[in-house]
GROMACS .gro file of C-alpha atoms in nm:
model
  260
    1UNK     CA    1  -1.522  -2.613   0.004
    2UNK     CA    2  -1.669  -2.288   0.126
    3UNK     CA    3  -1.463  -1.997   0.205
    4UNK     CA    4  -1.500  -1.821   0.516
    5UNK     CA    5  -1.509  -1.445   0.464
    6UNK     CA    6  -1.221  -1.238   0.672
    7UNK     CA    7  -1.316  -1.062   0.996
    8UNK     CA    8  -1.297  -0.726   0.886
    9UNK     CA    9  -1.532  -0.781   0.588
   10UNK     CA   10  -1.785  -0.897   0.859
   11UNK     CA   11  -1.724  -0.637   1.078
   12UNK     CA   12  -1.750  -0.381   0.789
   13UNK     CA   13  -2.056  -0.570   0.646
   14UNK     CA   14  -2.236  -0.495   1.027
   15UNK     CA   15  -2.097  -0.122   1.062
   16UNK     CA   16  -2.270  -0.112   0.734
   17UNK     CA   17  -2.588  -0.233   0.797
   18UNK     CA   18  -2.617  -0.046   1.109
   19UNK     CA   19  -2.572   0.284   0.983
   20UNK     CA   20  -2.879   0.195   0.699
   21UNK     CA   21  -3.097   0.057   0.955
   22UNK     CA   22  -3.102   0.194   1.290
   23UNK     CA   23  -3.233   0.507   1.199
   24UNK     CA   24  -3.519   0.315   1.100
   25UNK     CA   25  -3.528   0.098   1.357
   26UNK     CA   26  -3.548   0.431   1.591
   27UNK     CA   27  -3.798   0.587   1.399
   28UNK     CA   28  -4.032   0.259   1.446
   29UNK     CA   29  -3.936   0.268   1.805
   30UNK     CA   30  -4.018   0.598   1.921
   31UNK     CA   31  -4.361   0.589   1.703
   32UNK     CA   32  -4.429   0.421   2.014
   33UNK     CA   33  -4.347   0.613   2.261
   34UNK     CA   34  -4.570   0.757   2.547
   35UNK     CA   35  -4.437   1.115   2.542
   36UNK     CA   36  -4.453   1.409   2.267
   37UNK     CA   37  -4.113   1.516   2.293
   38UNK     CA   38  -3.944   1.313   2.019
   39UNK     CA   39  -3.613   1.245   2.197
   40UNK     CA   40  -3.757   1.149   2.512
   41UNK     CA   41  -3.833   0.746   2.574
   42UNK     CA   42  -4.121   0.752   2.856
   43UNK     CA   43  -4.234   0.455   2.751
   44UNK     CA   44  -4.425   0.209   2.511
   45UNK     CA   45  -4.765   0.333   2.359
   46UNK     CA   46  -5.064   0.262   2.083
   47UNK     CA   47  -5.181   0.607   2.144
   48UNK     CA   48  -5.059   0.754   1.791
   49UNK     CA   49  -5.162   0.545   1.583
   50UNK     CA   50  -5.520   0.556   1.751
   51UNK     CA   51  -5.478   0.921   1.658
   52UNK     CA   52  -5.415   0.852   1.307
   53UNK     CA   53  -5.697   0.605   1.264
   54UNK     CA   54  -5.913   0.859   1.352
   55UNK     CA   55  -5.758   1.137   1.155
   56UNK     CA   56  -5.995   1.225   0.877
   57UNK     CA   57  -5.762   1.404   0.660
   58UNK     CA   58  -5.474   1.135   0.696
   59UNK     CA   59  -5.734   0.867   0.552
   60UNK     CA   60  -5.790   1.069   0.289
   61UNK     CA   61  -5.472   1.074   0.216
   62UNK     CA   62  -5.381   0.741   0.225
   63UNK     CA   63  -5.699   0.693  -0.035
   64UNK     CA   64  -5.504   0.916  -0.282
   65UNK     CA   65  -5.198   0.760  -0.246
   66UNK     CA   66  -5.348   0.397  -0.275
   67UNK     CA   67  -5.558   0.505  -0.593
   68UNK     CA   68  -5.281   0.692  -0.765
   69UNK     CA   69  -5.004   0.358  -0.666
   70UNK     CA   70  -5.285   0.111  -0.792
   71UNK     CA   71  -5.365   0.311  -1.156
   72UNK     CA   72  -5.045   0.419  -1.220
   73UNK     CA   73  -4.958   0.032  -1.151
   74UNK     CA   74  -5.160  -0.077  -1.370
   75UNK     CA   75  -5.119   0.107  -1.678
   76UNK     CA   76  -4.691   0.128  -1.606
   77UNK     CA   77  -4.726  -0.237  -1.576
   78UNK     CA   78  -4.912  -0.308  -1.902
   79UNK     CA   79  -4.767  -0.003  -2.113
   80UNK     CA   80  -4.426  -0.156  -1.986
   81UNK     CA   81  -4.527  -0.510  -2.066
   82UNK     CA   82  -4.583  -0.429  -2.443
   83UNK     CA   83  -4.298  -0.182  -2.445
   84UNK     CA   84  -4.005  -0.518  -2.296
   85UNK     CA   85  -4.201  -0.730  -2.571
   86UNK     CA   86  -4.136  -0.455  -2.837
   87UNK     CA   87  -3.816  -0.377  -2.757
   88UNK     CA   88  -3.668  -0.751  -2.706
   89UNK     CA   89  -3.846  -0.883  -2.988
   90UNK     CA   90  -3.867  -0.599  -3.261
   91UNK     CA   91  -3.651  -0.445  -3.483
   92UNK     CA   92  -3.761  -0.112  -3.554
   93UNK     CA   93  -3.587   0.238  -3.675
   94UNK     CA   94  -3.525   0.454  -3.375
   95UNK     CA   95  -3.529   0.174  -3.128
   96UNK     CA   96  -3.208   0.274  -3.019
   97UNK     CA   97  -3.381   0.626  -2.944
   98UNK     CA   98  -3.674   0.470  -2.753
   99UNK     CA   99  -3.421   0.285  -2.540
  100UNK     CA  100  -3.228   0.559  -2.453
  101UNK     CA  101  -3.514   0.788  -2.358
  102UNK     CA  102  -3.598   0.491  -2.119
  103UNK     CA  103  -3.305   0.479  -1.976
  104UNK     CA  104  -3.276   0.889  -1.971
  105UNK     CA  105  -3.602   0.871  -1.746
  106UNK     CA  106  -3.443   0.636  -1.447
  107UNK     CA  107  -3.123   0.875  -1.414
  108UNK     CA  108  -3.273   1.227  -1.479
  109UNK     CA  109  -3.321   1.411  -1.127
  110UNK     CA  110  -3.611   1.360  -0.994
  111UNK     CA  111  -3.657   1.780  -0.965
  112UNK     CA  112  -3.646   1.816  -1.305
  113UNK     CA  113  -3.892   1.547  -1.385
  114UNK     CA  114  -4.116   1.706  -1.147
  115UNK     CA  115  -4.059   2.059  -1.309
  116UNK     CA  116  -4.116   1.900  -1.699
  117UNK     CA  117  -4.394   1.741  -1.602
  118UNK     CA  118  -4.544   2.065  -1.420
  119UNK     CA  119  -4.451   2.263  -1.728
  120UNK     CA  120  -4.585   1.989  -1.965
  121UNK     CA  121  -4.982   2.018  -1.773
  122UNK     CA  122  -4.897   2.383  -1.760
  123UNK     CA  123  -4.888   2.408  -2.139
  124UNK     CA  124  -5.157   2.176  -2.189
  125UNK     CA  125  -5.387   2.332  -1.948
  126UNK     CA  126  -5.432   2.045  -1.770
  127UNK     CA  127  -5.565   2.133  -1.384
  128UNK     CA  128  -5.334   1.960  -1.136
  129UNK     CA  129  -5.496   1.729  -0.918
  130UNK     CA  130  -5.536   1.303  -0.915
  131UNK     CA  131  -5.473   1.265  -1.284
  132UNK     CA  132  -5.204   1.461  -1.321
  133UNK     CA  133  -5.029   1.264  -1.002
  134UNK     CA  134  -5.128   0.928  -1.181
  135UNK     CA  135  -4.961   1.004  -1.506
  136UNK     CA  136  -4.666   1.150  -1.367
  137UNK     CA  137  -4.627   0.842  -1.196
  138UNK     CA  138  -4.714   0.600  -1.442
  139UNK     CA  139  -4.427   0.790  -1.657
  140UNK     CA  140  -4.145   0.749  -1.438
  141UNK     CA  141  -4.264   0.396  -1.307
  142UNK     CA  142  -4.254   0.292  -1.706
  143UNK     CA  143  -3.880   0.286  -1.746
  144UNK     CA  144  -3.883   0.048  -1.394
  145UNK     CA  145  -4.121  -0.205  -1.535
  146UNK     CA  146  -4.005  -0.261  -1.867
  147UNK     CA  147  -3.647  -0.293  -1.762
  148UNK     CA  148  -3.721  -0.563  -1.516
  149UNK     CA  149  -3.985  -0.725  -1.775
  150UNK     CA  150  -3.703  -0.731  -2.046
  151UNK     CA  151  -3.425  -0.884  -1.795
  152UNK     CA  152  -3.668  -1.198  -1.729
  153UNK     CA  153  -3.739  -1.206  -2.111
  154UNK     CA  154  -3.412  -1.185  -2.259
  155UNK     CA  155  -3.329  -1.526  -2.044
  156UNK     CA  156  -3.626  -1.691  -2.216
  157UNK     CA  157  -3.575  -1.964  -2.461
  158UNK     CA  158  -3.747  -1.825  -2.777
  159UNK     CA  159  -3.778  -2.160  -2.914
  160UNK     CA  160  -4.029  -2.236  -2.700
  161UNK     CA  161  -4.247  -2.016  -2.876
  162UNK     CA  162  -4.145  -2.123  -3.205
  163UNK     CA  163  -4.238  -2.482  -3.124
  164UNK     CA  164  -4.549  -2.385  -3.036
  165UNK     CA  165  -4.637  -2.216  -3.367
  166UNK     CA  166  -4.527  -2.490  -3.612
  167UNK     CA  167  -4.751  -2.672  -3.395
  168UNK     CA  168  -5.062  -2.445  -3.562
  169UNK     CA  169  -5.050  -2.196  -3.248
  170UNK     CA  170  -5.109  -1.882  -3.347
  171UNK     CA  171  -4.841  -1.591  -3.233
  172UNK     CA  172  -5.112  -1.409  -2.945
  173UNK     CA  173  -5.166  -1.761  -2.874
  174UNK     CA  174  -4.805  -1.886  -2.861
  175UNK     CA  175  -4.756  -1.606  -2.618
  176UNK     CA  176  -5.039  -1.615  -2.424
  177UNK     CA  177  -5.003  -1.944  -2.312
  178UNK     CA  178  -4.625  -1.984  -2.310
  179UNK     CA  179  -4.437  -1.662  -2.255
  180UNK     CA  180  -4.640  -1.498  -2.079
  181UNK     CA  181  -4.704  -1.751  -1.743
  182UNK     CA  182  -4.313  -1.750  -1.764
  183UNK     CA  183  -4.282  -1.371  -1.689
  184UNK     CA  184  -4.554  -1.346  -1.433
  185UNK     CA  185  -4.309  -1.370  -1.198
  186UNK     CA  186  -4.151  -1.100  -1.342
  187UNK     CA  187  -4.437  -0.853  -1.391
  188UNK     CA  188  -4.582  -0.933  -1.059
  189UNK     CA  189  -4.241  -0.824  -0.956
  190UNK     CA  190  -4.220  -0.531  -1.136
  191UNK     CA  191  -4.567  -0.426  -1.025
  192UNK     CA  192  -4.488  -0.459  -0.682
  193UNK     CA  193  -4.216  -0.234  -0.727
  194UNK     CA  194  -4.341   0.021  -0.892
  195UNK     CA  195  -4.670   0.016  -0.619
  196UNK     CA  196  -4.376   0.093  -0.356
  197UNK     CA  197  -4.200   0.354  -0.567
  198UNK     CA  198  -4.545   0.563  -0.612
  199UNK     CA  199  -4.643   0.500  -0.338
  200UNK     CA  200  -4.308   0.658  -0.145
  201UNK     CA  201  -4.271   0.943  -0.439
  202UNK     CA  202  -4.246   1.273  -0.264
  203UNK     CA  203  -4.013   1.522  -0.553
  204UNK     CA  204  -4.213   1.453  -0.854
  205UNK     CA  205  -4.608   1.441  -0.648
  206UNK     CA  206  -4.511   1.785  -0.472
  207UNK     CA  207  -4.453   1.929  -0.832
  208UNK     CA  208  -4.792   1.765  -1.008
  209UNK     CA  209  -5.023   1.774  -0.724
  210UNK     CA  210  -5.352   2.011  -0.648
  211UNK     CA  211  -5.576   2.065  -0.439
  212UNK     CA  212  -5.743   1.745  -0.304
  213UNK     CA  213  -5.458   1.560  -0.432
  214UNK     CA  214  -5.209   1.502  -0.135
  215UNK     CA  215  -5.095   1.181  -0.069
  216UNK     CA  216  -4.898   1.058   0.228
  217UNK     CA  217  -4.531   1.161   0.211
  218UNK     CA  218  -4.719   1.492   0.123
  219UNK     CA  219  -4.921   1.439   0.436
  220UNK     CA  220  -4.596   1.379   0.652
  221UNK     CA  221  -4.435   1.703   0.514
  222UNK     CA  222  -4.713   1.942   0.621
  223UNK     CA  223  -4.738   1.745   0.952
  224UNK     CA  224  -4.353   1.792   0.974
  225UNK     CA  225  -4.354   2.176   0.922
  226UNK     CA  226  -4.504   2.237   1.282
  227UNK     CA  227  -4.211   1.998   1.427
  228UNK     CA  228  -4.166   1.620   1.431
  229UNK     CA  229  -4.429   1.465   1.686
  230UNK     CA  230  -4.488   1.123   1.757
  231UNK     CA  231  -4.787   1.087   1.473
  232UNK     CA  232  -4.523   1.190   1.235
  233UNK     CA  233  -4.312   0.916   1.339
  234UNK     CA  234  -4.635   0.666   1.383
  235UNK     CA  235  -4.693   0.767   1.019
  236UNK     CA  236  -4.378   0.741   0.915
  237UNK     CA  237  -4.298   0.385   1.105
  238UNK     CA  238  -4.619   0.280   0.899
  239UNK     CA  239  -4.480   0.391   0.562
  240UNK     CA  240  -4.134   0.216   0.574
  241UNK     CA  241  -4.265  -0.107   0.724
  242UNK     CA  242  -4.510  -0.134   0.432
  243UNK     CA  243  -4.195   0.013   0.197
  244UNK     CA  244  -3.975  -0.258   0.304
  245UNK     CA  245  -4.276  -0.499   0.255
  246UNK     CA  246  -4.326  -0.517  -0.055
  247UNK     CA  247  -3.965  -0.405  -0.212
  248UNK     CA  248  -3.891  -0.765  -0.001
  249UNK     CA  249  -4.163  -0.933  -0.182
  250UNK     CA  250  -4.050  -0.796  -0.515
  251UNK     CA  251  -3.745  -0.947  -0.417
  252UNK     CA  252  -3.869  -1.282  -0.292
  253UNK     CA  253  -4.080  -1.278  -0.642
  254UNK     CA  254  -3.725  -1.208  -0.893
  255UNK     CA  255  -3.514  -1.467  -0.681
  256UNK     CA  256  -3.810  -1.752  -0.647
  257UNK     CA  257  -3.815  -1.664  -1.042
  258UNK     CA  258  -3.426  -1.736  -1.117
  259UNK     CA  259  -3.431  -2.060  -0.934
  260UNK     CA  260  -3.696  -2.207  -1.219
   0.00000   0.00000   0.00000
């Protein structure tokens, strides 16, 4: 028999969800508005986000911010692929180490990340610009993947594997064709989220960007130093609808995975 909840944990659940939502839902609301004061509703618009299709600056800046998501991506995504696989399946000295400095990178403040990782091309003379956004991402999108990776493959029956190999499979070919179609879920998951994550990453790109390197929440804090306007919030509407996107996809992805 299913329980009905009490009253006040609905009501609570709402209050809740309104206070985490309706900002948003104002932001994406007045990105349409037909005035440029921000707290005055005129009325309903496409004006501003004619003006950022045509802004040449803005589309370079989404270009960055799609090429550094997309490489850092990929190599977080395979880097953290072999690194689950490793760590799940190995037994090495100082795995315990390697696990903790994984786990070090998803709490440390963001700020300090930032300022290691500007220190770290500082010392290497490394010029900051693309690459030096990429790698900084791909660094503290690592942890992400290979976390999510591992939960999927500890829940994996291991015999399967094994049952392939006393059937003359070799082990690349045992997991090729076995263990890895079972985590796609998981790594497409993972990938998705760590697309969103770079892609939204304001702390740690303002620290390890250069010149020609600024990406879009970059983009919306220069625009935002001369006051908020209604391409701010146009640009802004556009980067937590496609935010929300694909962390619900992710999502979608990990649950349709658990129900197999």
């Amino acid at each position: 028999m299913r329980l009905q909840r009490p009253v006040w944990v609905l009501c609570l659940s709402a209050a809740l969800m309104l206070f985490l939502y309706a900002p948003v839902m104002i932001l994406i609301l007045f990105s349409f508005n037909d005035s440029r004061f921000a707290g005055l509703w005129v009325g309903g618009t496409l004006e501003w986000y004619r003006k950022l299709a045509g802004d040449v600056a803005l589309r370079q800046a989404l270009s960055n911010s799609l090429v550094i998501a997309g490489v850092s991506t990929l190599g977080a995504t395979l880097l953290g692929l072999g690194a689950a696989v490793g760590l799940e399946r190995g037994r090495f000295q100082g795995q315990a180490l390697v696990e903790s400095a994984l786990i070090l990178l998803l709490v440390v403040p963001e700020v300090m990340l930032g300022v290691a990782l500007l220190l770290w091309f500082v010392l290497l003379n490394v010029p900051l610009g693309l690459l030096t956004v990429t790698i900084a991402h791909t660094a503290f999108n690592l942890p992400l993947v290979t976390m999510m990776i591992r939960a999927r493959l500890q829940r994996l029956d291991g015999g399967l594997e094994d049952a392939a190999r006393d059937l003359g499979a070799t082990p690349w070919a045992a997991f090729r064709r076995i263990t890895l179609p079972l985590l796609s879920p998981a790594i497409l998951g993972a990938a998705l989220m760590a697309f969103t994550v770079s892609l939204d990453d304001f702390i740690v790109t303002f620290f390890t960007a250069g010149p020609g390197a600024t990406t879009l929440p970059l983009k919306v804090y220069s625009m935002i130093k001369a006051g908020v306007s209604p391409e701010i919030n146009a640009l802004s509407a556009i980067l937590v609808v496609a935010s929300m996107a694909l962390v619900a996809l992710s999502l979608w992805l990990q649950r349709d995975e658990l129900t197999h």
